[in-house]
Amino acid sequence: MKIALMDSGIGLLAATAAVRRLRPDADLVLSLDPDGMPWGPRTPEDLTERALAVAGAAAEHLPDALIVGCNTATVHALTALRARLEPGIPVVGTVPAIKPAAEGGGPVAIWATPATTGSPYQKGLIEDFADGVSVTEVPCWGLAEAVEHADETAIDAAVAAAARLTPGDVTTVVLGCTHYELVAERIRAAVQRPGLPPLVLHGSAEAVAAQALRRIGGRPAPHAAAAGTLTVLLSGREGPLPPAALSYEEGRTLRTVATAG
């Protein structure tokens, strides 16, 4: 089994770690775009062009499935990616976990990038899946960028700023950017209020990994031998994991994966 994941940067690490937990025997192909990152400020057309190139580089390695480990790329490029690669390679997008969060009853806060916060896309998800639930959209200025560069001071400042925008009665936080899952416990610590039940965090990584297996008819095998290989593509060129990836547990676990070739 071979699973590819794509993103502009290391936001794909959360889903990669989830795939690794479900199938430690799977070969992994990580396709990043250091030459074109960040994708967030790009126009939808430009972002789609970059995403297609990154996906194309991954597709050359003949994966069984491709995970789009980025919320922004899913919003703007998923249709084009599927048109280009399916049915030969199933493409799985990443959508904020608003539905399961709302099923808990709320109040819910959705932490997302400023570009996503208030967007028609996110508003549509709220209308479809959180009708009747109190939902606050929280723009997280600079958080994805700080996580990408493992800038501890900037991460602390961005998390604190977003926490101040989060209502005190919130019981559930949706992590609406894949980068945020890499600092989930820091977010929990910043938002948790004394005397309230433990804060519930909803990321997308586990669901995305499970969906990729379903799309290819695979089953979880968490006790399989950890024999899967790792290939890292940097704007199409094979290379090492970015150094910042090793700042996170999700990245450090990949050091135990053999490099392909």
mmCIF file of C-alpha atoms in Angstrom:
data_model
loop_
_atom_site.group_PDB
_atom_site.id
_atom_site.type_symbol
_atom_site.label_atom_id
_atom_site.label_comp_id
_atom_site.label_asym_id
_atom_site.label_seq_id
_atom_site.Cartn_x
_atom_site.Cartn_y
_atom_site.Cartn_z
ATOM 1 C CA MET A 1 0.000 0.000 0.000
ATOM 2 C CA LYS A 2 1.256 3.467 -0.889
ATOM 3 C CA ILE A 3 -0.405 6.678 0.339
ATOM 4 C CA ALA A 4 0.589 10.137 -0.895
ATOM 5 C CA LEU A 5 -0.132 13.362 0.954
ATOM 6 C CA MET A 6 0.231 16.911 -0.345
ATOM 7 C CA ASP A 7 0.351 20.423 1.094
ATOM 8 C CA SER A 8 2.401 23.561 0.594
ATOM 9 C CA GLY A 9 4.227 22.843 3.859
ATOM 10 C CA ILE A 10 4.206 20.713 6.985
ATOM 11 C CA GLY A 11 0.493 20.988 7.716
ATOM 12 C CA LEU A 12 0.203 17.506 6.200
ATOM 13 C CA LEU A 13 2.106 16.013 9.162
ATOM 14 C CA ALA A 14 -1.014 15.447 11.261
ATOM 15 C CA ALA A 15 -2.692 13.351 8.563
ATOM 16 C CA THR A 16 0.618 11.619 7.799
ATOM 17 C CA ALA A 17 0.945 10.551 11.435
ATOM 18 C CA ALA A 18 -2.659 9.327 11.386
ATOM 19 C CA VAL A 19 -1.979 7.199 8.294
ATOM 20 C CA ARG A 20 1.172 5.907 9.958
ATOM 21 C CA ARG A 21 -0.795 4.846 13.041
ATOM 22 C CA LEU A 22 -3.427 3.034 10.973
ATOM 23 C CA ARG A 23 -1.009 1.413 8.521
ATOM 24 C CA PRO A 24 2.622 1.415 9.679
ATOM 25 C CA ASP A 25 3.346 -0.876 6.747
ATOM 26 C CA ALA A 26 2.216 1.665 4.130
ATOM 27 C CA ASP A 27 4.754 3.468 1.960
ATOM 28 C CA LEU A 28 4.354 7.237 2.291
ATOM 29 C CA VAL A 29 4.930 9.938 -0.319
ATOM 30 C CA LEU A 30 4.884 13.512 1.032
ATOM 31 C CA SER A 31 4.666 16.166 -1.681
ATOM 32 C CA LEU A 32 5.355 19.716 -0.459
ATOM 33 C CA ASP A 33 5.798 23.021 -2.274
ATOM 34 C CA PRO A 34 8.566 25.070 -0.631
ATOM 35 C CA ASP A 35 9.046 27.011 -3.880
ATOM 36 C CA GLY A 36 5.418 28.176 -3.861
ATOM 37 C CA MET A 37 4.463 28.435 -0.221
ATOM 38 C CA PRO A 38 2.456 29.869 1.383
ATOM 39 C CA TRP A 39 -0.597 29.009 -0.682
ATOM 40 C CA GLY A 40 -3.060 31.009 1.397
ATOM 41 C CA PRO A 41 -2.388 34.454 -0.149
ATOM 42 C CA ARG A 42 -2.497 33.126 -3.718
ATOM 43 C CA THR A 43 -5.475 33.564 -6.011
ATOM 44 C CA PRO A 44 -7.657 30.449 -6.363
ATOM 45 C CA GLU A 45 -6.408 29.995 -9.923
ATOM 46 C CA ASP A 46 -2.751 30.281 -8.937
ATOM 47 C CA LEU A 47 -3.202 28.015 -5.935
ATOM 48 C CA THR A 48 -4.917 25.397 -8.110
ATOM 49 C CA GLU A 49 -2.009 25.482 -10.565
ATOM 50 C CA ARG A 50 0.490 24.940 -7.747
ATOM 51 C CA ALA A 51 -1.632 22.170 -6.233
ATOM 52 C CA LEU A 52 -1.898 20.358 -9.560
ATOM 53 C CA ALA A 53 1.877 20.470 -9.955
ATOM 54 C CA VAL A 54 2.474 19.130 -6.442
ATOM 55 C CA ALA A 55 -0.146 16.427 -6.951
ATOM 56 C CA GLY A 56 1.377 15.534 -10.301
ATOM 57 C CA ALA A 57 4.767 15.002 -8.692
ATOM 58 C CA ALA A 58 3.167 12.657 -6.162
ATOM 59 C CA ALA A 59 1.201 10.832 -8.858
ATOM 60 C CA GLU A 60 4.454 9.907 -10.634
ATOM 61 C CA HIS A 61 5.142 7.613 -7.667
ATOM 62 C CA LEU A 62 1.900 5.713 -8.390
ATOM 63 C CA PRO A 63 0.203 5.963 -4.989
ATOM 64 C CA ASP A 64 -3.005 4.095 -4.243
ATOM 65 C CA ALA A 65 -4.571 7.314 -2.911
ATOM 66 C CA LEU A 66 -3.739 11.004 -2.482
ATOM 67 C CA ILE A 67 -4.689 13.000 0.616
ATOM 68 C CA VAL A 68 -4.929 16.780 0.258
ATOM 69 C CA GLY A 69 -3.574 17.653 3.697
ATOM 70 C CA CYS A 70 -4.601 21.306 3.498
ATOM 71 C CA ASN A 71 -7.949 22.978 4.081
ATOM 72 C CA THR A 72 -7.246 25.865 1.696
ATOM 73 C CA ALA A 73 -6.184 23.593 -1.156
ATOM 74 C CA THR A 74 -9.249 21.440 -0.582
ATOM 75 C CA VAL A 75 -11.519 24.471 -0.883
ATOM 76 C CA HIS A 76 -10.011 25.773 -4.106
ATOM 77 C CA ALA A 77 -8.402 22.827 -5.887
ATOM 78 C CA LEU A 78 -10.155 19.588 -4.926
ATOM 79 C CA THR A 79 -12.438 19.565 -7.964
ATOM 80 C CA ALA A 80 -9.515 20.128 -10.336
ATOM 81 C CA LEU A 81 -7.383 17.523 -8.585
ATOM 82 C CA ARG A 82 -10.102 14.911 -8.845
ATOM 83 C CA ALA A 83 -10.716 15.754 -12.494
ATOM 84 C CA ARG A 84 -7.000 15.282 -13.188
ATOM 85 C CA LEU A 85 -6.293 12.127 -11.143
ATOM 86 C CA GLU A 86 -9.464 10.128 -10.597
ATOM 87 C CA PRO A 87 -10.512 7.393 -11.023
ATOM 88 C CA GLY A 88 -6.945 6.117 -11.233
ATOM 89 C CA ILE A 89 -5.900 7.747 -7.934
ATOM 90 C CA PRO A 90 -8.658 8.507 -5.387
ATOM 91 C CA VAL A 91 -8.255 12.027 -3.957
ATOM 92 C CA VAL A 92 -9.349 12.727 -0.368
ATOM 93 C CA GLY A 93 -9.797 16.335 0.781
ATOM 94 C CA THR A 94 -9.600 17.847 4.261
ATOM 95 C CA VAL A 95 -12.752 19.515 5.594
ATOM 96 C CA PRO A 96 -13.073 21.159 9.049
ATOM 97 C CA ALA A 97 -14.774 18.786 11.500
ATOM 98 C CA ILE A 98 -17.777 21.068 12.020
ATOM 99 C CA LYS A 99 -20.384 18.308 11.821
ATOM 100 C CA PRO A 100 -19.045 16.122 14.677
ATOM 101 C CA ALA A 101 -18.286 19.225 16.730
ATOM 102 C CA ALA A 102 -21.847 20.505 16.377
ATOM 103 C CA GLU A 103 -23.261 17.105 17.315
ATOM 104 C CA GLY A 104 -21.836 17.713 20.787
ATOM 105 C CA GLY A 105 -24.193 20.654 21.215
ATOM 106 C CA GLY A 106 -21.703 23.481 21.591
ATOM 107 C CA PRO A 107 -21.014 26.300 22.032
ATOM 108 C CA VAL A 108 -18.424 25.781 19.304
ATOM 109 C CA ALA A 109 -15.497 27.909 18.146
ATOM 110 C CA ILE A 110 -13.914 27.359 14.731
ATOM 111 C CA TRP A 111 -10.276 28.378 14.647
ATOM 112 C CA ALA A 112 -9.267 29.004 11.040
ATOM 113 C CA THR A 113 -7.026 31.183 8.916
ATOM 114 C CA PRO A 114 -8.232 34.765 8.382
ATOM 115 C CA ALA A 115 -8.915 33.950 4.720
ATOM 116 C CA THR A 116 -11.192 31.043 5.645
ATOM 117 C CA THR A 117 -12.916 32.750 8.573
ATOM 118 C CA GLY A 118 -16.167 34.270 7.360
ATOM 119 C CA SER A 119 -15.740 32.765 3.887
ATOM 120 C CA PRO A 120 -18.769 31.480 1.974
ATOM 121 C CA TYR A 121 -17.221 28.014 2.169
ATOM 122 C CA GLN A 122 -17.054 27.970 5.954
ATOM 123 C CA LYS A 123 -20.413 29.709 6.310
ATOM 124 C CA GLY A 124 -21.901 26.964 4.153
ATOM 125 C CA LEU A 125 -20.498 24.240 6.384
ATOM 126 C CA ILE A 126 -21.902 25.967 9.450
ATOM 127 C CA GLU A 127 -25.332 26.282 7.857
ATOM 128 C CA ASP A 128 -25.313 22.670 6.703
ATOM 129 C CA PHE A 129 -23.996 21.006 9.831
ATOM 130 C CA ALA A 130 -24.371 23.341 12.817
ATOM 131 C CA ASP A 131 -27.893 24.712 12.519
ATOM 132 C CA GLY A 132 -29.138 25.706 15.962
ATOM 133 C CA VAL A 133 -25.704 25.488 17.579
ATOM 134 C CA SER A 134 -23.840 28.559 18.814
ATOM 135 C CA VAL A 135 -20.774 28.900 16.573
ATOM 136 C CA THR A 136 -18.047 31.547 16.762
ATOM 137 C CA GLU A 137 -15.594 31.909 13.900
ATOM 138 C CA VAL A 138 -12.141 32.806 15.240
ATOM 139 C CA PRO A 139 -9.497 34.182 12.848
ATOM 140 C CA CYS A 140 -6.032 32.971 13.852
ATOM 141 C CA TRP A 141 -3.679 35.624 12.560
ATOM 142 C CA GLY A 142 -0.211 34.268 11.846
ATOM 143 C CA LEU A 143 -0.710 30.898 13.537
ATOM 144 C CA ALA A 144 -0.263 28.672 10.477
ATOM 145 C CA GLU A 145 2.866 30.580 9.473
ATOM 146 C CA ALA A 146 4.297 30.348 12.990
ATOM 147 C CA VAL A 147 3.663 26.592 13.108
ATOM 148 C CA GLU A 148 5.186 26.135 9.653
ATOM 149 C CA HIS A 149 8.436 27.713 10.831
ATOM 150 C CA ALA A 150 8.305 26.207 14.353
ATOM 151 C CA ASP A 151 8.609 29.742 15.743
ATOM 152 C CA GLU A 152 7.791 29.138 19.404
ATOM 153 C CA THR A 153 7.389 32.798 20.337
ATOM 154 C CA ALA A 154 5.113 33.498 17.395
ATOM 155 C CA ILE A 155 3.060 30.352 18.096
ATOM 156 C CA ASP A 156 2.487 31.428 21.697
ATOM 157 C CA ALA A 157 1.474 34.938 20.617
ATOM 158 C CA ALA A 158 -0.893 33.738 17.885
ATOM 159 C CA VAL A 159 -2.542 31.142 20.123
ATOM 160 C CA ALA A 160 -2.996 33.695 22.913
ATOM 161 C CA ALA A 161 -4.522 36.220 20.494
ATOM 162 C CA ALA A 162 -7.007 33.667 19.131
ATOM 163 C CA ALA A 163 -7.863 32.503 22.654
ATOM 164 C CA ARG A 164 -8.809 36.070 23.573
ATOM 165 C CA LEU A 165 -11.299 36.056 20.675
ATOM 166 C CA THR A 166 -12.834 32.762 21.837
ATOM 167 C CA PRO A 167 -15.935 33.099 24.070
ATOM 168 C CA GLY A 168 -15.465 31.872 27.600
ATOM 169 C CA ASP A 169 -18.345 29.386 27.456
ATOM 170 C CA VAL A 170 -17.017 27.480 24.441
ATOM 171 C CA THR A 171 -16.914 23.732 25.058
ATOM 172 C CA THR A 172 -15.590 22.633 21.664
ATOM 173 C CA VAL A 173 -12.961 23.979 19.268
ATOM 174 C CA VAL A 174 -12.728 22.947 15.628
ATOM 175 C CA LEU A 175 -9.171 23.082 14.304
ATOM 176 C CA GLY A 176 -9.933 24.444 10.852
ATOM 177 C CA CYS A 177 -6.368 24.403 9.530
ATOM 178 C CA THR A 178 -4.188 21.311 9.406
ATOM 179 C CA HIS A 179 -1.236 23.209 10.897
ATOM 180 C CA TYR A 180 -3.208 23.814 14.090
ATOM 181 C CA GLU A 181 -3.383 20.095 14.855
ATOM 182 C CA LEU A 182 0.385 20.154 15.414
ATOM 183 C CA VAL A 183 -0.099 22.492 18.408
ATOM 184 C CA ALA A 184 -3.447 21.131 19.592
ATOM 185 C CA GLU A 185 -2.464 20.775 23.245
ATOM 186 C CA ARG A 186 -1.169 24.345 23.364
ATOM 187 C CA ILE A 187 -4.517 25.488 22.007
ATOM 188 C CA ARG A 188 -6.329 23.399 24.601
ATOM 189 C CA ALA A 189 -4.285 24.921 27.420
ATOM 190 C CA ALA A 190 -4.977 28.461 26.178
ATOM 191 C CA VAL A 191 -8.748 28.044 25.792
ATOM 192 C CA GLN A 192 -9.603 25.770 28.747
ATOM 193 C CA ARG A 193 -11.457 27.719 31.449
ATOM 194 C CA PRO A 194 -11.150 26.780 35.134
ATOM 195 C CA GLY A 195 -14.207 25.001 36.475
ATOM 196 C CA LEU A 196 -15.514 23.992 33.037
ATOM 197 C CA PRO A 197 -15.473 20.431 31.604
ATOM 198 C CA PRO A 198 -12.408 19.469 29.581
ATOM 199 C CA LEU A 199 -12.337 21.258 26.237
ATOM 200 C CA VAL A 200 -13.109 19.071 23.215
ATOM 201 C CA LEU A 201 -10.890 19.562 20.162
ATOM 202 C CA HIS A 202 -11.903 18.349 16.708
ATOM 203 C CA GLY A 203 -9.233 17.926 14.051
ATOM 204 C CA SER A 204 -9.542 16.220 10.685
ATOM 205 C CA ALA A 205 -6.452 14.011 10.477
ATOM 206 C CA GLU A 206 -7.905 10.767 11.804
ATOM 207 C CA ALA A 207 -11.039 10.993 9.673
ATOM 208 C CA VAL A 208 -9.043 11.826 6.549
ATOM 209 C CA ALA A 209 -6.679 8.893 7.052
ATOM 210 C CA ALA A 210 -9.581 6.503 7.616
ATOM 211 C CA GLN A 211 -11.376 7.815 4.522
ATOM 212 C CA ALA A 212 -8.292 7.250 2.385
ATOM 213 C CA LEU A 213 -8.213 3.612 3.463
ATOM 214 C CA ARG A 214 -11.916 3.226 2.732
ATOM 215 C CA ARG A 215 -11.508 4.704 -0.748
ATOM 216 C CA ILE A 216 -8.966 2.010 -1.668
ATOM 217 C CA GLY A 217 -10.717 -0.834 0.139
ATOM 218 C CA GLY A 218 -8.042 -1.043 2.799
ATOM 219 C CA ARG A 219 -8.433 -1.867 6.466
ATOM 220 C CA PRO A 220 -6.632 -0.458 9.484
ATOM 221 C CA ALA A 221 -3.739 -2.663 10.593
ATOM 222 C CA PRO A 222 -2.115 -0.725 13.423
ATOM 223 C CA HIS A 223 -0.089 -3.732 14.562
ATOM 224 C CA ALA A 224 1.468 -4.393 11.170
ATOM 225 C CA ALA A 225 5.239 -4.262 10.928
ATOM 226 C CA ALA A 226 6.533 -0.701 10.583
ATOM 227 C CA ALA A 227 8.071 -1.470 7.214
ATOM 228 C CA GLY A 228 6.673 1.428 5.182
ATOM 229 C CA THR A 229 9.099 3.669 3.318
ATOM 230 C CA LEU A 230 9.120 7.475 3.121
ATOM 231 C CA THR A 231 9.625 9.646 0.046
ATOM 232 C CA VAL A 232 9.660 13.443 0.426
ATOM 233 C CA LEU A 233 9.150 15.653 -2.633
ATOM 234 C CA LEU A 234 10.034 19.352 -2.404
ATOM 235 C CA SER A 235 8.355 21.117 -5.345
ATOM 236 C CA GLY A 236 8.890 17.899 -7.268
ATOM 237 C CA ARG A 237 12.471 17.219 -6.140
ATOM 238 C CA GLU A 238 13.270 14.386 -3.761
ATOM 239 C CA GLY A 239 14.778 15.648 -0.521
ATOM 240 C CA PRO A 240 14.670 15.486 3.274
ATOM 241 C CA LEU A 241 11.870 16.470 5.612
ATOM 242 C CA PRO A 242 12.004 20.224 6.335
ATOM 243 C CA PRO A 243 13.902 20.796 9.608
ATOM 244 C CA ALA A 244 10.827 22.427 11.178
ATOM 245 C CA ALA A 245 8.956 19.123 10.847
ATOM 246 C CA LEU A 246 11.200 17.601 13.487
ATOM 247 C CA SER A 247 9.978 20.178 16.017
ATOM 248 C CA TYR A 248 6.711 18.236 16.250
ATOM 249 C CA GLU A 249 6.037 14.717 17.467
ATOM 250 C CA GLU A 250 4.217 13.962 14.211
ATOM 251 C CA GLY A 251 7.393 14.737 12.286
ATOM 252 C CA ARG A 252 9.785 13.014 14.668
ATOM 253 C CA THR A 253 7.894 9.734 14.358
ATOM 254 C CA LEU A 254 8.739 9.719 10.645
ATOM 255 C CA ARG A 255 12.437 9.429 11.425
ATOM 256 C CA THR A 256 11.772 5.765 12.108
ATOM 257 C CA VAL A 257 10.499 5.314 8.544
ATOM 258 C CA ALA A 258 13.063 4.160 5.987
ATOM 259 C CA THR A 259 13.770 6.543 3.126
ATOM 260 C CA ALA A 260 12.645 5.065 -0.172
ATOM 261 C CA GLY A 261 15.304 4.296 -2.731
#
